[in-house]
Short mmCIF file of C-alpha atoms and ligand atoms in Angstrom, two decimals:
data_model
loop_
_atom_site.label_atom_id
_atom_site.label_comp_id
_atom_site.label_asym_id
_atom_site.label_seq_id
_atom_site.Cartn_x
_atom_site.Cartn_y
_atom_site.Cartn_z
CA MET A 1 -18.77 8.11 4.87
CA LYS A 2 -15.91 9.46 6.94
CA ILE A 3 -12.37 8.63 5.84
CA SER A 4 -9.43 8.99 8.22
CA LEU A 5 -5.89 8.49 7.07
CA THR A 6 -2.36 9.74 7.58
CA VAL A 7 -1.08 11.84 4.70
CA ASN A 8 2.58 12.83 4.68
CA GLY A 9 2.74 12.11 8.39
CA LYS A 10 -0.31 14.19 9.32
CA SER A 11 -3.66 12.74 10.44
CA GLN A 12 -6.40 13.84 8.10
CA SER A 13 -10.06 13.04 7.73
CA GLY A 14 -12.88 14.01 5.46
CA GLU A 15 -16.18 12.98 3.95
CA ALA A 16 -16.19 10.81 0.86
CA GLU A 17 -18.69 8.88 -1.20
CA GLY A 18 -18.09 5.25 -2.11
CA ARG A 19 -17.10 6.35 -5.59
CA THR A 20 -14.65 9.05 -4.45
CA LEU A 21 -11.25 8.18 -5.85
CA LEU A 22 -8.17 8.56 -3.69
CA SER A 23 -6.87 11.11 -6.24
CA THR A 24 -10.06 13.18 -5.88
CA PHE A 25 -9.91 12.98 -2.09
CA LEU A 26 -6.29 14.14 -2.04
CA ARG A 27 -6.80 16.94 -4.54
CA GLU A 28 -10.25 18.22 -3.64
CA ASN A 29 -10.78 17.42 0.03
CA LEU A 30 -7.21 17.88 1.20
CA ARG A 31 -6.17 20.39 -1.51
CA LEU A 32 -2.98 18.43 -2.18
CA THR A 33 -2.92 19.21 -5.88
CA GLY A 34 0.63 18.01 -6.49
CA THR A 35 -0.85 14.62 -7.39
CA HIS A 36 -1.77 15.08 -11.04
CA ILE A 37 -4.53 13.50 -13.10
CA GLY A 38 -3.11 12.86 -16.54
CA CYS A 39 -5.45 10.34 -18.07
CA ASP A 40 -7.96 9.00 -15.58
CA THR A 41 -7.86 5.69 -17.49
CA SER A 42 -5.14 4.05 -15.34
CA GLN A 43 -2.51 4.39 -18.03
CA CYS A 44 -0.23 7.35 -17.30
CA GLY A 45 0.93 7.17 -13.68
CA ALA A 46 0.85 10.96 -13.10
CA CYS A 47 -1.37 10.24 -10.07
CA THR A 48 1.12 7.84 -8.43
CA VAL A 49 1.26 7.99 -4.62
CA HIS A 50 2.41 5.54 -1.95
CA VAL A 51 -0.16 3.78 0.22
CA ASN A 52 1.40 1.95 3.16
CA GLY A 53 4.70 2.19 1.31
CA MET A 54 3.35 0.68 -1.92
CA GLN A 55 3.21 2.66 -5.14
CA VAL A 56 -0.36 2.86 -6.52
CA LYS A 57 -2.31 4.89 -9.05
CA SER A 58 -4.49 7.07 -6.86
CA CYS A 59 -7.01 7.45 -9.70
CA THR A 60 -7.51 3.69 -9.63
CA MET A 61 -8.21 3.22 -5.96
CA PHE A 62 -11.23 4.32 -3.94
CA ALA A 63 -10.52 6.72 -1.07
CA ALA A 64 -12.46 4.34 1.17
CA GLU A 65 -9.82 1.66 0.52
CA ALA A 66 -7.22 4.00 2.01
CA ASP A 67 -9.15 4.46 5.25
CA GLY A 68 -6.64 3.99 8.08
CA ALA A 69 -3.67 3.92 5.68
CA GLU A 70 -0.44 5.90 5.56
CA VAL A 71 -0.32 7.84 2.31
CA THR A 72 2.67 9.72 0.91
CA THR A 73 2.23 12.20 -1.92
CA ILE A 74 4.70 14.40 -3.77
CA GLU A 75 4.07 17.10 -1.14
CA GLY A 76 5.66 14.77 1.41
CA MET A 77 8.87 14.21 -0.54
CA ALA A 78 10.86 17.34 0.24
CA GLU A 79 13.33 17.41 3.14
CA PRO A 80 12.00 18.70 6.48
CA ASP A 81 13.56 22.12 5.81
CA GLY A 82 11.65 22.35 2.53
CA SER A 83 14.61 21.78 0.24
CA LEU A 84 14.33 19.26 -2.56
CA ASN A 85 15.18 15.67 -1.72
CA THR A 86 17.85 13.76 -3.62
CA ILE A 87 15.52 12.50 -6.32
CA GLN A 88 13.82 15.86 -6.83
CA GLN A 89 17.17 17.63 -6.95
CA ALA A 90 18.44 15.12 -9.51
CA PHE A 91 15.40 15.83 -11.70
CA GLN A 92 16.26 19.51 -11.56
CA ASP A 93 19.99 18.99 -12.14
CA HIS A 94 19.54 16.65 -15.08
CA HIS A 95 16.61 18.41 -16.68
CA GLY A 96 14.33 15.44 -16.02
CA LEU A 97 11.22 17.45 -16.80
CA GLN A 98 9.85 19.85 -19.34
CA CYS A 99 6.18 20.67 -18.72
CA GLY A 100 6.37 18.86 -15.37
CA PHE A 101 2.98 17.24 -15.60
CA CYS A 102 4.27 13.68 -15.22
CA THR A 103 6.93 14.65 -12.67
CA PRO A 104 5.08 14.00 -9.39
CA GLY A 105 4.32 10.46 -10.56
CA MET A 106 7.85 9.98 -11.85
CA VAL A 107 9.36 11.06 -8.53
CA MET A 108 7.02 8.78 -6.55
CA ALA A 109 7.82 5.86 -8.84
CA ALA A 110 11.55 6.58 -8.65
CA ALA A 111 11.35 6.63 -4.85
CA SER A 112 9.76 3.21 -4.69
CA LEU A 113 12.20 1.81 -7.23
CA LEU A 114 15.23 3.06 -5.30
CA LYS A 115 13.82 1.78 -2.03
CA ALA A 116 13.54 -1.75 -3.46
CA ASN A 117 16.62 -1.56 -5.68
CA PRO A 118 19.08 1.16 -4.57
CA LYS A 119 21.48 0.62 -7.52
CA PRO A 120 19.32 -0.18 -10.54
CA THR A 121 20.72 -0.61 -14.02
CA GLU A 122 19.52 1.69 -16.76
CA ALA A 123 17.41 -1.16 -18.17
CA GLU A 124 15.82 -1.72 -14.76
CA VAL A 125 14.94 1.98 -14.47
CA ARG A 126 13.33 1.97 -17.89
CA ALA A 127 11.38 -1.22 -17.17
CA TYR A 128 10.20 0.10 -13.83
CA LEU A 129 8.83 3.28 -15.41
CA GLN A 130 6.53 1.34 -17.71
CA GLY A 131 3.47 2.71 -15.97
CA ASN A 132 4.63 6.34 -16.01
CA ILE A 133 4.13 8.14 -19.28
CA CYS A 134 5.89 11.38 -20.22
CA ARG A 135 4.82 13.27 -23.31
CA CYS A 136 7.74 15.70 -23.31
CA THR A 137 11.17 14.46 -22.39
CA GLY A 138 11.59 11.26 -24.34
CA TYR A 139 12.58 9.73 -20.98
CA HIS A 140 16.37 9.98 -21.34
CA ASN A 141 16.80 12.75 -18.80
CA ILE A 142 14.34 11.13 -16.43
CA VAL A 143 16.37 7.93 -16.52
CA LYS A 144 19.54 9.96 -16.10
CA ALA A 145 18.11 11.78 -13.08
CA ILE A 146 17.12 8.53 -11.41
CA MET A 147 20.51 6.96 -12.10
CA ALA A 148 22.15 10.06 -10.62
CA ALA A 149 19.85 9.99 -7.59
CA SER A 150 20.99 6.41 -6.97
CA GLY A 151 24.53 7.75 -6.63
CA GLN A 152 25.83 5.86 -9.64
CA GLU A 153 28.20 7.07 -12.29
CA LEU A 154 26.12 8.36 -15.15
CA PRO A 155 26.50 5.94 -18.00
CA ALA A 156 26.54 7.16 -21.55
CA LEU A 157 22.84 6.68 -21.96
CA ALA A 158 21.65 5.14 -25.17
CA ALA A 159 20.69 7.55 -27.97
CA GLU A 160 22.29 10.60 -26.46
CA MET B 1 -18.93 7.06 -12.33
CA TYR B 2 -22.37 6.12 -10.99
CA SER B 3 -22.66 6.18 -7.25
CA PHE B 4 -22.71 2.96 -5.21
CA GLU B 5 -22.41 1.85 -1.63
CA PHE B 6 -18.92 0.79 -0.50
CA VAL B 7 -18.81 -2.21 1.82
CA LYS B 8 -15.62 -3.54 3.42
CA PRO B 9 -16.20 -6.80 5.29
CA ALA B 10 -13.53 -8.35 7.51
CA THR B 11 -14.46 -11.99 6.94
CA LEU B 12 -15.42 -14.19 4.00
CA ASP B 13 -18.81 -14.95 5.57
CA GLU B 14 -19.63 -11.26 5.85
CA ALA B 15 -18.55 -10.73 2.26
CA LEU B 16 -20.74 -13.54 0.97
CA ALA B 17 -23.69 -12.17 2.95
CA ALA B 18 -23.13 -8.69 1.49
CA LEU B 19 -22.88 -10.17 -2.01
CA LYS B 20 -26.37 -11.66 -1.68
CA ASP B 21 -27.78 -8.17 -2.18
CA GLU B 22 -29.14 -7.60 -5.63
CA ASP B 23 -26.71 -5.47 -7.67
CA ALA B 24 -23.82 -6.14 -5.29
CA GLN B 25 -20.49 -6.88 -6.96
CA PRO B 26 -17.11 -7.93 -5.57
CA LEU B 27 -14.22 -5.45 -5.70
CA SER B 28 -10.63 -6.68 -5.52
CA GLY B 29 -7.76 -4.53 -6.78
CA GLY B 30 -10.10 -2.44 -8.93
CA GLN B 31 -7.50 -2.33 -11.72
CA THR B 32 -10.10 -3.52 -14.20
CA LEU B 33 -13.32 -2.61 -12.45
CA ILE B 34 -12.54 1.06 -11.69
CA PRO B 35 -11.62 1.93 -15.31
CA THR B 36 -14.83 0.27 -16.55
CA MET B 37 -16.90 2.09 -13.93
CA LYS B 38 -15.37 5.40 -14.96
CA GLN B 39 -16.65 4.71 -18.44
CA ARG B 40 -20.08 4.00 -16.96
CA LEU B 41 -20.03 0.52 -18.42
CA ASN B 42 -21.02 -0.82 -15.05
CA GLN B 43 -23.51 0.26 -12.40
CA PRO B 44 -23.34 -1.85 -9.25
CA GLY B 45 -25.59 -0.99 -6.30
CA SER B 46 -22.79 -1.84 -3.91
CA LEU B 47 -19.17 -2.91 -4.14
CA VAL B 48 -17.96 -5.44 -1.61
CA SER B 49 -14.21 -5.09 -1.12
CA LEU B 50 -12.38 -8.40 -0.70
CA LEU B 51 -9.09 -6.76 0.27
CA GLY B 52 -9.70 -6.54 4.01
CA ILE B 53 -10.21 -10.28 4.47
CA PRO B 54 -7.07 -11.97 5.84
CA GLU B 55 -8.30 -15.49 4.97
CA LEU B 56 -8.31 -14.53 1.28
CA VAL B 57 -4.62 -13.56 1.12
CA GLY B 58 -1.50 -15.69 0.96
CA VAL B 59 0.53 -18.29 -0.88
CA SER B 60 1.27 -21.82 0.34
CA ILE B 61 2.66 -25.09 -1.00
CA SER B 62 1.75 -28.62 -0.14
CA ASP B 63 2.42 -31.85 -2.07
CA ASN B 64 3.99 -29.91 -4.93
CA VAL B 65 0.80 -27.90 -5.39
CA LEU B 66 0.99 -24.12 -5.12
CA SER B 67 -2.14 -22.52 -3.63
CA ILE B 68 -2.68 -18.81 -4.06
CA LYS B 69 -5.58 -17.18 -2.25
CA GLY B 70 -7.88 -15.02 -4.36
CA ALA B 71 -7.10 -11.57 -2.98
CA THR B 72 -3.31 -11.97 -3.20
CA ASN B 73 -1.91 -9.19 -5.36
CA HIS B 74 0.39 -9.64 -8.31
CA ALA B 75 3.41 -8.11 -6.52
CA ALA B 76 3.07 -10.56 -3.63
CA ILE B 77 2.80 -13.43 -6.11
CA VAL B 78 6.00 -12.28 -7.83
CA ALA B 79 7.85 -12.31 -4.50
CA GLU B 80 6.32 -15.43 -2.97
CA THR B 81 6.56 -17.80 -5.94
CA ARG B 82 10.04 -16.78 -7.11
CA ASP B 83 11.66 -19.95 -5.71
CA SER B 84 8.78 -22.41 -5.88
CA PHE B 85 7.38 -21.62 -9.34
CA PRO B 86 9.64 -19.15 -11.15
CA GLY B 87 7.61 -19.37 -14.39
CA LEU B 88 4.52 -18.05 -12.64
CA SER B 89 6.52 -15.44 -10.72
CA ALA B 90 7.88 -14.12 -14.01
CA LEU B 91 4.39 -14.03 -15.52
CA ALA B 92 3.05 -12.01 -12.58
CA GLY B 93 6.07 -9.69 -12.80
CA LYS B 94 5.17 -8.78 -16.36
CA ILE B 95 1.56 -7.81 -15.67
CA GLY B 96 0.94 -4.13 -16.34
CA ASP B 97 3.34 -1.99 -14.30
CA PRO B 98 4.47 -1.78 -10.65
CA ALA B 99 1.40 0.18 -9.49
CA VAL B 100 -1.02 -2.23 -11.16
CA ARG B 101 0.83 -5.16 -9.58
CA ASN B 102 0.53 -3.63 -6.11
CA ARG B 103 -3.28 -3.56 -6.35
CA GLY B 104 -4.49 -6.13 -8.88
CA THR B 105 -5.21 -9.66 -7.66
CA ILE B 106 -5.20 -13.14 -9.11
CA GLY B 107 -8.85 -13.68 -8.09
CA GLY B 108 -9.96 -10.52 -9.91
CA SER B 109 -8.00 -11.46 -13.01
CA ILE B 110 -9.26 -15.04 -13.14
CA ALA B 111 -12.87 -13.99 -12.50
CA ASN B 112 -12.74 -11.25 -15.11
CA ASN B 113 -11.30 -13.63 -17.76
CA ASP B 114 -10.19 -10.86 -20.07
CA PRO B 115 -9.32 -12.54 -23.38
CA SER B 116 -5.80 -11.10 -23.02
CA ALA B 117 -5.24 -11.75 -19.31
CA CYS B 118 -2.03 -13.53 -18.32
CA TYR B 119 -2.93 -15.91 -15.44
CA PRO B 120 -5.56 -17.83 -17.42
CA ALA B 121 -2.82 -19.04 -19.81
CA ALA B 122 -0.87 -20.46 -16.86
CA ALA B 123 -3.99 -21.90 -15.26
CA MET B 124 -4.86 -23.74 -18.48
CA ALA B 125 -1.32 -25.00 -19.16
CA CYS B 126 -0.98 -26.25 -15.57
CA GLN B 127 -4.53 -27.65 -15.42
CA ALA B 128 -5.01 -25.58 -12.30
CA THR B 129 -8.06 -25.79 -10.06
CA ILE B 130 -10.08 -22.66 -9.42
CA MET B 131 -11.37 -22.57 -5.85
CA THR B 132 -14.57 -20.72 -5.08
CA ASN B 133 -16.56 -20.25 -1.88
CA ALA B 134 -18.81 -23.11 -3.07
CA ARG B 135 -16.74 -25.58 -5.10
CA GLU B 136 -13.58 -26.48 -7.02
CA ILE B 137 -13.59 -26.04 -10.79
CA ALA B 138 -11.01 -27.39 -13.25
CA ALA B 139 -9.48 -24.59 -15.35
CA ASP B 140 -10.71 -26.32 -18.53
CA ASP B 141 -14.30 -25.95 -17.29
CA PHE B 142 -13.91 -22.57 -15.62
CA PHE B 143 -12.94 -20.35 -18.56
CA GLU B 144 -15.97 -20.40 -20.84
CA GLY B 145 -15.07 -17.66 -23.31
CA MET B 146 -14.24 -13.95 -23.47
CA PHE B 147 -15.15 -12.39 -20.11
CA THR B 148 -17.27 -15.47 -19.28
CA THR B 149 -16.60 -18.03 -16.58
CA ALA B 150 -18.41 -20.82 -14.77
CA LEU B 151 -18.94 -18.53 -11.74
CA GLU B 152 -22.54 -18.22 -10.56
CA GLU B 153 -24.15 -15.03 -9.28
CA GLY B 154 -22.63 -14.14 -5.89
CA GLU B 155 -19.91 -16.82 -6.19
CA ILE B 156 -16.32 -15.62 -5.76
CA VAL B 157 -12.89 -16.96 -6.56
CA THR B 158 -11.21 -17.72 -3.25
CA GLY B 159 -8.02 -19.18 -4.70
CA VAL B 160 -6.20 -21.02 -7.44
CA ARG B 161 -4.21 -24.26 -7.09
CA PHE B 162 -1.38 -24.89 -9.52
CA PRO B 163 0.37 -28.27 -9.71
CA ILE B 164 4.00 -27.12 -9.86
CA PRO B 165 5.66 -28.11 -13.16
CA GLN B 166 9.28 -29.26 -13.56
CA THR B 167 9.87 -26.22 -15.69
CA ALA B 168 7.73 -23.50 -17.26
CA ASN B 169 8.02 -20.31 -19.26
CA TYR B 170 5.67 -17.51 -20.27
CA GLN B 171 6.18 -15.56 -23.45
CA LYS B 172 4.26 -12.30 -23.45
CA PHE B 173 4.24 -10.40 -26.72
CA GLU B 174 3.29 -7.06 -25.30
CA GLN B 175 0.91 -4.55 -26.81
CA PRO B 176 2.84 -1.51 -25.60
CA ALA B 177 -0.06 0.90 -25.21
CA SER B 178 -2.25 -1.30 -23.01
CA ARG B 179 0.65 -3.33 -21.58
CA PHE B 180 -1.53 -6.44 -21.92
CA PRO B 181 -0.27 -9.27 -24.08
CA LEU B 182 -1.17 -8.97 -27.75
CA THR B 183 -0.72 -12.72 -27.53
CA GLY B 184 0.84 -14.74 -24.74
CA VAL B 185 1.81 -18.41 -24.40
CA PHE B 186 2.52 -20.33 -21.20
CA VAL B 187 4.33 -23.66 -21.51
CA ALA B 188 4.52 -25.99 -18.49
CA LYS B 189 6.40 -29.30 -18.51
CA TYR B 190 5.45 -32.11 -16.14
CA GLY B 191 6.86 -35.64 -15.85
CA ASP B 192 4.12 -37.11 -18.03
CA ARG B 193 2.73 -34.21 -20.04
CA VAL B 194 3.31 -30.73 -21.40
CA GLY B 195 0.70 -27.97 -21.15
CA VAL B 196 0.42 -25.07 -23.61
CA GLY B 197 -1.96 -22.25 -22.61
CA VAL B 198 -2.64 -19.45 -25.08
CA THR B 199 -4.08 -16.03 -24.24
CA GLY B 200 -4.81 -12.91 -26.29
CA ALA B 201 -5.32 -14.87 -29.47
CA SER B 202 -8.73 -16.49 -29.77
CA ASN B 203 -12.21 -15.02 -30.01
CA ASN B 204 -13.22 -17.82 -27.66
CA GLY B 205 -10.79 -16.66 -24.97
CA VAL B 206 -7.93 -18.60 -23.42
CA PHE B 207 -7.33 -22.12 -24.76
CA ARG B 208 -4.93 -25.07 -24.71
CA TRP B 209 -3.12 -25.88 -27.91
CA GLY B 210 -3.67 -29.63 -27.83
CA GLU B 211 -1.63 -30.54 -30.91
CA ALA B 212 1.42 -28.77 -29.57
CA GLU B 213 0.94 -30.37 -26.15
CA GLU B 214 1.04 -33.82 -27.76
CA ALA B 215 4.04 -33.06 -29.93
CA LEU B 216 5.96 -31.51 -27.02
CA THR B 217 5.11 -34.39 -24.69
CA ALA B 218 6.79 -36.72 -27.20
CA ASN B 219 9.73 -34.39 -27.86
CA PHE B 220 10.28 -31.30 -25.70
CA THR B 221 12.19 -29.17 -28.20
CA PRO B 222 11.10 -26.20 -30.34
CA ASP B 223 11.61 -28.47 -33.36
CA ALA B 224 8.72 -30.66 -32.28
CA ILE B 225 6.15 -28.05 -33.34
CA LYS B 226 7.79 -26.87 -36.55
CA ASP B 227 5.38 -28.74 -38.81
CA LEU B 228 2.27 -27.72 -36.86
CA SER B 229 0.18 -24.76 -37.85
CA MET B 230 -2.37 -22.83 -35.88
CA PRO B 231 -5.52 -22.06 -37.91
CA ALA B 232 -6.45 -18.36 -38.05
CA ASP B 233 -10.23 -18.93 -38.24
CA ASP B 234 -11.11 -18.16 -34.63
CA MET B 235 -8.35 -15.66 -33.96
CA ILE B 236 -8.90 -12.10 -32.78
CA ALA B 237 -8.37 -9.47 -35.48
CA ASP B 238 -8.05 -5.82 -34.46
CA LEU B 239 -5.97 -2.76 -35.27
CA HIS B 240 -3.00 -4.26 -33.43
CA GLY B 241 -2.83 -7.48 -35.43
CA SER B 242 -4.73 -9.60 -37.92
CA ALA B 243 -6.03 -13.09 -37.22
CA GLU B 244 -3.19 -14.58 -39.30
CA TYR B 245 -0.64 -12.53 -37.37
CA ARG B 246 -1.93 -13.80 -34.04
CA ALA B 247 -2.05 -17.41 -35.26
CA HIS B 248 1.57 -17.05 -36.35
CA LEU B 249 2.51 -15.51 -32.99
CA VAL B 250 1.05 -18.48 -31.12
CA LYS B 251 3.47 -20.84 -32.83
CA VAL B 252 6.48 -18.53 -32.56
CA LEU B 253 5.85 -17.83 -28.87
CA THR B 254 5.31 -21.52 -28.10
CA GLY B 255 8.69 -22.28 -29.67
CA ARG B 256 10.36 -19.49 -27.71
CA ALA B 257 8.79 -20.64 -24.46
CA VAL B 258 10.06 -24.19 -24.99
CA ALA B 259 13.52 -22.90 -25.88
CA ALA B 260 13.55 -20.79 -22.70
CA CYS B 261 12.44 -23.68 -20.42
C1 LIG C 301 -2.43 -0.38 -17.14
C2 LIG C 301 -2.89 -1.79 -16.88
C3 LIG C 301 -2.18 -2.83 -17.44
C4 LIG C 301 -2.58 -4.16 -17.23
N1 LIG C 301 -1.85 -5.16 -17.81
C5 LIG C 301 -2.23 -6.45 -17.62
C6 LIG C 301 -1.48 -7.53 -18.19
O1 LIG C 301 -0.47 -7.34 -18.85
N2 LIG C 301 -1.93 -8.79 -17.98
C7 LIG C 301 -3.02 -9.06 -17.22
O2 LIG C 301 -3.36 -10.23 -17.06
N3 LIG C 301 -3.74 -8.07 -16.67
C8 LIG C 301 -3.37 -6.77 -16.84
N4 LIG C 301 -4.10 -5.77 -16.25
C9 LIG C 301 -5.29 -6.13 -15.45
C10 LIG C 301 -4.90 -6.38 -14.01
O3 LIG C 301 -4.15 -7.57 -13.91
C11 LIG C 301 -6.10 -6.48 -13.07
O4 LIG C 301 -5.54 -6.42 -11.80
C12 LIG C 301 -6.91 -7.74 -13.13
O5 LIG C 301 -7.38 -8.02 -14.42
C13 LIG C 301 -8.16 -7.62 -12.28
O6 LIG C 301 -7.84 -7.82 -10.97
P1 LIG C 301 -8.38 -6.86 -9.84
O7 LIG C 301 -8.01 -7.51 -8.56
O8 LIG C 301 -7.88 -5.51 -10.08
O9 LIG C 301 -9.96 -6.98 -10.03
P2 LIG C 301 -11.12 -5.90 -10.03
O10 LIG C 301 -10.83 -4.85 -11.03
O11 LIG C 301 -11.40 -5.48 -8.64
O12 LIG C 301 -12.32 -6.81 -10.53
C14 LIG C 301 -12.41 -7.30 -11.86
C15 LIG C 301 -13.75 -8.05 -12.03
O13 LIG C 301 -13.75 -9.26 -11.33
C16 LIG C 301 -14.75 -9.26 -10.29
N5 LIG C 301 -14.06 -9.85 -9.14
C17 LIG C 301 -12.99 -9.31 -8.47
N6 LIG C 301 -12.53 -10.20 -7.57
C18 LIG C 301 -13.30 -11.31 -7.66
C19 LIG C 301 -13.30 -12.57 -7.01
N7 LIG C 301 -12.38 -12.89 -6.08
N8 LIG C 301 -14.25 -13.47 -7.37
C20 LIG C 301 -15.17 -13.18 -8.33
N9 LIG C 301 -15.21 -12.01 -8.98
C21 LIG C 301 -14.28 -11.08 -8.66
C22 LIG C 301 -15.16 -7.83 -10.12
O14 LIG C 301 -16.52 -7.72 -9.71
C23 LIG C 301 -14.96 -7.28 -11.52
O15 LIG C 301 -16.03 -7.62 -12.35
C24 LIG C 301 -3.72 -4.44 -16.43
C25 LIG C 301 -4.44 -3.39 -15.85
C26 LIG C 301 -4.03 -2.06 -16.06
C27 LIG C 301 -4.80 -0.96 -15.43
S1 LIG C 302 -4.31 9.77 -13.89
FE1 LIG C 302 -4.06 7.91 -12.85
S2 LIG C 302 -2.98 6.70 -14.26
FE2 LIG C 302 -3.28 8.54 -15.38
S1 LIG C 303 7.60 16.57 -18.58
FE1 LIG C 303 5.78 16.92 -19.69
S2 LIG C 303 4.78 15.00 -19.49
FE2 LIG C 303 6.70 14.60 -18.66
#
């Protein structure tokens, strides 16, 4: 079947089967490989994208369900001139990544958190990231980056 | 994943017609179904999406009864029941993680009847009514055991009606890897009775703890259940907790829920 959707502001269409996952469609049909597949069992959140402004796991949604939708992926996060946006820059400044595999999902999750709650507490950031697993950082610098991106004073984060 | 035909009807009637096909299965948020299909534990001929049907989405209140349509997602339930039924809003807000809550629905959860699902505990405690396209089923009769419900072939959950309690609290003892409850207890207090719904504990699926309901109806304090004990015989035992551990949790969580009410 034919799927038409808007991805990062651009109209796109392509052929998909019923079983084609949104993650597969983004990565293989549209070659937007910034969306990572970490687990494929709906646990890790590396594949997080926004569909009509809502954060979802693109490996746990059929592409056909996104027909007609507005999708934003990590490739759509940078500023128009290509420079990193505030959240991305904060991840770089605060060393919020090591291997970087979880990072696209973390940035997408952080963006939806800050949209709903522009000044979260540290506890709120940690709770919100429940569905995003990182095997490298131990989370502290990710939390720090998100707190910094929200424009708040960096608290002395626990266990630092 | 095996291949299947994707069908997205715009009305309930079209959905029911599409579900008459042999091997057709409803698809809601897919937060349970897609992972099981990836493991090839399931091979439907077609999936009929219920998410494009406006008449299956929404929350309303009348006569102190909260009605939630089947395809309403967890995130919408969190937002739309915050004032009317904060205990249920908090339960929905603890399901999985934000992405799961943006897709998963109450109808899918109730129909799936995972032995560790959250809503069934609330539905039992509140003596909710499960609405289907064909009939209304009392929660006590709907949940028949692990992954088994009173739903017939081709019948779908169109909504759930909860009588709103005076106060309620859900205690979820989370299994951190799956983010499901290892055991969860929902306590709901009404003028004339108290309901205690327990999930994640029994091999027979969600249940009401009758003894505790009686004791709490007489005296709504954590003390009221201190001499009760939950037998471990029918409890789930797995690598996360023994049967005795879960039986113990049921009592502890019930006490905490009452204290938090
Ligand atoms: C990481 C993760 C964590 C989770 N944590 C929790 C948790 O803590 N607590 C909890 O309760 N759940 C949890 N879940 C499950 C989640 O709540 C699911 O959304 C829910 O169980 C199923 O709802 P769905 O809309 O996604 O249904 P689907 O996955 O689309 O469907 C599930 C089943 O129900 C059938 N079905 C769907 N809709 C209907 C209907 N209206 N009528 C009849 N049959 C229908 C489908 O055919 C399928 O067999 C978690 C899931 C994930 C991935
Ligand atoms: S790849 Fe989607 S949740 Fe891990
Ligand atoms: S930086 Fe390696 S998984 Fe998070």
